[in-house]
Coordinates of C-alpha atoms in Angstrom, one line a residue:
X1 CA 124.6 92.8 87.4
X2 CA 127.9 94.7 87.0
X3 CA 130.6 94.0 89.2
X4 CA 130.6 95.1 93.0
X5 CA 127.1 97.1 92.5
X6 CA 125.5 98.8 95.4
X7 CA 123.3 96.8 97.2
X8 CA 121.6 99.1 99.8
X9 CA 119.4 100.8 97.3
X10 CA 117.7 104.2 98.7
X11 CA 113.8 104.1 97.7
X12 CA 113.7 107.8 99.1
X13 CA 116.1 109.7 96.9
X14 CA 118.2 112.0 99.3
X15 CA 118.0 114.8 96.6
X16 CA 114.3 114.7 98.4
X17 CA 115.1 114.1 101.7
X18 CA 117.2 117.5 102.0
X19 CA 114.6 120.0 101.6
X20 CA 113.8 118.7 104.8
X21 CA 117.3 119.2 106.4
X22 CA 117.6 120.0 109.9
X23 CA 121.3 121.2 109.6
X24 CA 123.3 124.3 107.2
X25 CA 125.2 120.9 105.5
X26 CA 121.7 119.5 104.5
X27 CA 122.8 116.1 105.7
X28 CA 121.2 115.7 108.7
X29 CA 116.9 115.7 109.7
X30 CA 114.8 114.7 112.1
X31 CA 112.8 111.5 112.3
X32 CA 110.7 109.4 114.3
X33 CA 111.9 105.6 113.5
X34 CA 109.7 102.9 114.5
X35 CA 111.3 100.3 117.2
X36 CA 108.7 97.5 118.0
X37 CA 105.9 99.1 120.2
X38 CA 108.1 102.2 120.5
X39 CA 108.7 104.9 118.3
X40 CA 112.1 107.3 118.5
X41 CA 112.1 111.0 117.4
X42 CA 115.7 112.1 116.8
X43 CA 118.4 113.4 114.7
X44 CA 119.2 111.2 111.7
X45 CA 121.8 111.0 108.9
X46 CA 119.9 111.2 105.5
X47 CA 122.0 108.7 103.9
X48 CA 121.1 106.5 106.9
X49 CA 117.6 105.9 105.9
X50 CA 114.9 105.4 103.4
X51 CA 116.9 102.1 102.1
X52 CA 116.5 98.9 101.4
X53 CA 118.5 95.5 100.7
X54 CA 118.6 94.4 97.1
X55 CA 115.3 96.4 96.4
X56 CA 115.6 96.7 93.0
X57 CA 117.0 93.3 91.9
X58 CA 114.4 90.8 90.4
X59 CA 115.7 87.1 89.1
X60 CA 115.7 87.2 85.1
X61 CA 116.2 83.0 84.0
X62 CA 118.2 82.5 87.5
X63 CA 120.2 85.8 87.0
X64 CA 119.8 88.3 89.2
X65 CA 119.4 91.8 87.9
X66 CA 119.3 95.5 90.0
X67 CA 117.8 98.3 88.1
X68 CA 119.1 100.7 90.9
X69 CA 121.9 102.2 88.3
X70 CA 118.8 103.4 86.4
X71 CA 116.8 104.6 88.1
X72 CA 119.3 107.0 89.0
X73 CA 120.5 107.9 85.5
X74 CA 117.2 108.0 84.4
X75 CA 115.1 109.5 86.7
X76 CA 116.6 110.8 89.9
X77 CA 119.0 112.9 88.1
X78 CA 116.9 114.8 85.6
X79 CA 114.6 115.9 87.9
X80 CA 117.3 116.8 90.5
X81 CA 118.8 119.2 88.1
X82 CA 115.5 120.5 86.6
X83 CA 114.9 124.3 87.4
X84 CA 111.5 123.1 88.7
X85 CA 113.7 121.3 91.8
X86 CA 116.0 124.4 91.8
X87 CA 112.8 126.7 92.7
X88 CA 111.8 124.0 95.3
X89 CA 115.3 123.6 97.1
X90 CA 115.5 127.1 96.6
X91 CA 112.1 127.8 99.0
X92 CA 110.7 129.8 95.7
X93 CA 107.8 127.5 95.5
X94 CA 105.3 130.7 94.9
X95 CA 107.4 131.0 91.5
X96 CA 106.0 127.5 90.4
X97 CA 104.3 127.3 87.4
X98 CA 102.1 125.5 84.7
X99 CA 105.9 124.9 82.7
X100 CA 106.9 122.9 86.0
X101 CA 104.1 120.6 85.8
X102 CA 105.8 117.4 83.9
X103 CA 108.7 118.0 86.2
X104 CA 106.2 117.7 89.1
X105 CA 104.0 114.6 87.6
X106 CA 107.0 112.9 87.1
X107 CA 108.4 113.2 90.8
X108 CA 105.1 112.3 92.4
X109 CA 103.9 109.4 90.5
X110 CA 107.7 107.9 90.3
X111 CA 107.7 108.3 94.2
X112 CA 104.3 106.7 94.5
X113 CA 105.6 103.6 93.1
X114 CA 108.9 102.9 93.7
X115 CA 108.7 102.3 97.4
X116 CA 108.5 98.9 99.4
X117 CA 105.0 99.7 100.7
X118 CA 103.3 100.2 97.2
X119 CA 105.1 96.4 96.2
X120 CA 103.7 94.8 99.4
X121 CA 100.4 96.7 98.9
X122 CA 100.5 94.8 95.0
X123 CA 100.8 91.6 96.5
X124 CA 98.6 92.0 99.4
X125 CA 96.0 93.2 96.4
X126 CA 96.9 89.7 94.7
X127 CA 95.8 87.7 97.4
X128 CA 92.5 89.5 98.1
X129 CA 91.9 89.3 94.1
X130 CA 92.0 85.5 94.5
X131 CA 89.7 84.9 98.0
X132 CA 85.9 85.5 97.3
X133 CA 85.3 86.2 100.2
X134 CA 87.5 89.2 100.4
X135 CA 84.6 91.8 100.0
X136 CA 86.5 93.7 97.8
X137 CA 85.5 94.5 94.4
X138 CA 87.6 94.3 91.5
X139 CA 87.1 94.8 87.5
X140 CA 88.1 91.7 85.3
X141 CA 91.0 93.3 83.9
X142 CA 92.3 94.2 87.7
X143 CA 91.7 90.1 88.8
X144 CA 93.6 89.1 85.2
X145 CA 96.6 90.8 86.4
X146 CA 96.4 89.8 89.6
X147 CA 96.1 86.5 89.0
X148 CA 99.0 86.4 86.8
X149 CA 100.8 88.2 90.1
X150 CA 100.2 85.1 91.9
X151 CA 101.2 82.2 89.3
X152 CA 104.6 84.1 89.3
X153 CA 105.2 86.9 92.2
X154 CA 108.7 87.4 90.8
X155 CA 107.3 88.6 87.5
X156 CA 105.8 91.4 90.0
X157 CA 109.0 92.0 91.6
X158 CA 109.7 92.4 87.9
X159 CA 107.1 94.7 86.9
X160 CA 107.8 97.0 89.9
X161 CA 111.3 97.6 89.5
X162 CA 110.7 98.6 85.8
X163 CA 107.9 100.9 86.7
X164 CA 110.9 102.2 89.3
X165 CA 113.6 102.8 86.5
X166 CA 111.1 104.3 84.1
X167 CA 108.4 106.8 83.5
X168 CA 106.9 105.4 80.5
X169 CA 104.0 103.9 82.4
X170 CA 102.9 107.1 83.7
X171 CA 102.8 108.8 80.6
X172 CA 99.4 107.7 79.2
X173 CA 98.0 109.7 82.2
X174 CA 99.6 112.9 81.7
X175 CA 96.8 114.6 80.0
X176 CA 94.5 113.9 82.4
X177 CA 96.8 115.1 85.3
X178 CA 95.6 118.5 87.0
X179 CA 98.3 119.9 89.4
X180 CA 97.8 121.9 92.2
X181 CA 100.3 123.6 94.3
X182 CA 99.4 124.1 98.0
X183 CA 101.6 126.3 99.7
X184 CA 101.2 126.1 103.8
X185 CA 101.1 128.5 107.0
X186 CA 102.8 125.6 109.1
X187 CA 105.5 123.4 108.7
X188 CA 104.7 120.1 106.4
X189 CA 106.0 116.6 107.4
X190 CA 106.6 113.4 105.3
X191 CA 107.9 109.9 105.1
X192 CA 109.7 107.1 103.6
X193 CA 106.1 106.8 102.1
X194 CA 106.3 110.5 100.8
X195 CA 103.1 110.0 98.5
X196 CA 99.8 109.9 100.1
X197 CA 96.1 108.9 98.3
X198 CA 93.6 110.7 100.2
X199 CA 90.0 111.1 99.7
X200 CA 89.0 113.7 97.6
X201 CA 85.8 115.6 96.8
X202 CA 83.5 114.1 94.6
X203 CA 83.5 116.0 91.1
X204 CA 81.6 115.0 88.0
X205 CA 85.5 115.5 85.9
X206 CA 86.9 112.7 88.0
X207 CA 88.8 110.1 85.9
X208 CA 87.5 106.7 87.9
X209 CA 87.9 103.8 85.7
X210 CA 87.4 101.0 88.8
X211 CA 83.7 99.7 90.0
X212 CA 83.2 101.4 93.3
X213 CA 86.3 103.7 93.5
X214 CA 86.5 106.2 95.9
X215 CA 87.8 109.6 94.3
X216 CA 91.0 110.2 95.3
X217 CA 94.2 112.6 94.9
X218 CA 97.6 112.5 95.7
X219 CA 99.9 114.7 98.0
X220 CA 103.5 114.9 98.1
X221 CA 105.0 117.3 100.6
X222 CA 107.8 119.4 98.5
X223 CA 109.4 120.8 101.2
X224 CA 108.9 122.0 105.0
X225 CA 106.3 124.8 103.6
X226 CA 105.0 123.4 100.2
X227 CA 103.1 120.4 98.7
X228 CA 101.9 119.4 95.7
X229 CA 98.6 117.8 94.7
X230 CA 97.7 115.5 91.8
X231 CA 94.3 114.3 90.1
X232 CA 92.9 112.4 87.2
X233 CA 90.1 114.1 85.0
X234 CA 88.8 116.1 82.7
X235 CA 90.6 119.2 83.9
X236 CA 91.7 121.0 80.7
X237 CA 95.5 120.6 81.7
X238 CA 94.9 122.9 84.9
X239 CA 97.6 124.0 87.2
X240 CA 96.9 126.0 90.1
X241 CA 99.6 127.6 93.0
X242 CA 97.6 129.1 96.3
X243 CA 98.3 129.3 100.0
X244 CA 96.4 126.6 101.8
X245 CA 94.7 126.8 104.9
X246 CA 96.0 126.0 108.0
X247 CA 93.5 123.2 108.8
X248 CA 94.1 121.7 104.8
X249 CA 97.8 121.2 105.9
X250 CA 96.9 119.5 109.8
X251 CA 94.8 117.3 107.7
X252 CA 98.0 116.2 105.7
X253 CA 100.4 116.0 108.2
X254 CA 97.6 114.0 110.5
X255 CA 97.7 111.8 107.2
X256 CA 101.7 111.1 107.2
X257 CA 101.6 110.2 111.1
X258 CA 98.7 108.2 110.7
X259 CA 100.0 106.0 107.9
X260 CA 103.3 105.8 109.7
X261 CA 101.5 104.6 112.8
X262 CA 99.6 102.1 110.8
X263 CA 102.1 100.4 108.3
X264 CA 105.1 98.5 108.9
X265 CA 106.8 99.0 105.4
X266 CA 106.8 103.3 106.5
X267 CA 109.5 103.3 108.8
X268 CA 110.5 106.8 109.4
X269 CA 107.8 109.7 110.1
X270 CA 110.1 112.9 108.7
X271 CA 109.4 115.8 111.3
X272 CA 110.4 118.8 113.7
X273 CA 109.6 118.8 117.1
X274 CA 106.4 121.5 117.2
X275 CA 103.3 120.1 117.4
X276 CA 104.8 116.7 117.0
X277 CA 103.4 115.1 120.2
X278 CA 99.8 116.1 119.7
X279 CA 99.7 114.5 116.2
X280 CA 101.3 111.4 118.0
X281 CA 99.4 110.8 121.0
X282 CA 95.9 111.3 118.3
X283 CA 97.8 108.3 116.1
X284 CA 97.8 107.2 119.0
X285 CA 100.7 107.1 120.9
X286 CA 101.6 107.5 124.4
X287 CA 104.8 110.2 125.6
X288 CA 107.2 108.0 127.3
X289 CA 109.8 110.4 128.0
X290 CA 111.0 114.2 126.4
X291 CA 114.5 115.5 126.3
X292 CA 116.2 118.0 124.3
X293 CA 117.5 115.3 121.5
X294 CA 115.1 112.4 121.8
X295 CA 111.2 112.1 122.3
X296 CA 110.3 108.7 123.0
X297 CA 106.5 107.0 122.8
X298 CA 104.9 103.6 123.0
X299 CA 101.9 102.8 120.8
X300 CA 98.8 102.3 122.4
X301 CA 97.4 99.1 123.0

């Protein structure tokens, strides 16, 4: 590694995070940060979360080696200075556009991978690979690659932080990729596990190469009032940009609060105040206490 490199390395670019700002200076936002059985809502600095310890390093023949340098030359930075993240910071989202859609694949899928939840998810996929009495089904190829995983986890370690300084892995998939922007009458939430697989409806163009799979797409939230929506198929390179119902967006934001509630690795639930407590107390969480600059609850036993 190069000499004195950073060592807190941001999973959740802050480039990202500011399109949900809560200040003029873009430097501040609202979060609800997970303390044992409690959880805090409050004004945060961005810089102050979404980070982990040595994320990106993986040992290379007893050396270690941090990728974090990369991925910010290499993929933070062109999208942050594309015009496609220029109409998004800009609230022009209604301008976007089929010649924004590589700008857009590339920010969701790097953003589903490169985040401590998706490497612990790996490895907890590993392990259920190897028991037989898992339940869960898996193709050959899918238990050959896991089974490697587990003869050398810091090969996955590996693996992931190259996936996290590169999009070369997602590329195969680009023409398969349909792209749908879903602008929304309320206000949209997210996470420091900003890309959510949800359920979607079952099409006979569906790209679903796994026995059993469930059709699925995946949501990123762009900003307070857009998100974005991906799928795999037969879609002739489609690229869509409509206002969303009401009810399409709950479901989302239901989807970030539930997740948060859920896993441990999502530590910070990204959201204003309004409507906030409903959406916690379903998650469920109990209101402990309510003040002008914190909300307090306690999970539920």
């Amino acid at each position: 590694m190069s000499q004195n490199p950073p060592r807190d390395h941001h999973y959740i670019p802050q480039f990202y995070l500011r399109n949900f700002s809560a200040d003029e200076e873009r430097k501040k936002l609202f979060t609800v940060m997970r303390h044992g059985h409690r959880a805090v809502w409050a004004q945060r600095a961005i810089k102050s979360i979404g980070f982990e310890r040595d994320l990106y390093v993986h040992m290379n023949e007893g050396v270690p080696v941090s990728v974090e340098t990369e991925i910010n030359s290499r993929v933070e930075t062109p999208i942050s200075k594309s015009d496609t993240w220029a109409k998004i910071t800009a609230g022009q989202t209604e301008q976007l556009n089929i010649t924004d859609k590589p700008i857009l694949y590339a920010l969701i899928r790097h953003l589903e991978a490169r985040t401590p939840h998706y490497l612990r998810t790996v490895l907890e996929l590993a392990g259920l690979a190897g028991n037989p009495d898992s339940g869960m089904k898996f193709s050959d190829e899918e238990r050959e690659m896991y089974a490697e995983i587990r003869r050398d986890p810091e090969a996955a370690k590996e693996a992931f932080n190259m996936m996290s300084a590169s999009l070369e892995w997602t590329q195969r998939n680009y023409r398969m990729a349909a792209v749908s922007i879903l602008r929304s009458p309320i206000p949209l939430r997210t996470s420091t596990k900003p890309v959510h697989s949800i359920k979607a409806p079952a099409h006979p163009a569906l790209y679903l190469p796994y026995p059993g799979q469930t059709p699925f797409q995946l949501l990123l939230a762009l900003n307070k009032t857009t998100m974005a929506s991906l799928v795999f198929g037969d879609f002739d390179n489609a690229f869509t940009n409509d206002i969303c119902a009401a009810d399409v967006a709950l479901g989302f934001n239901r989807q970030v609060v539930g997740q948060f509630a859920h896993f441990d690795a999502v530590t910070h639930l990204i959201a204003d105040r309004d409507g906030l407590t409903a959406d916690m107390t379903w998650a469920p969480y109990g209101l402990v206490d309510d003040t002008e600059r914190k909300i307090t609850y306690r999970r539920k036993q």
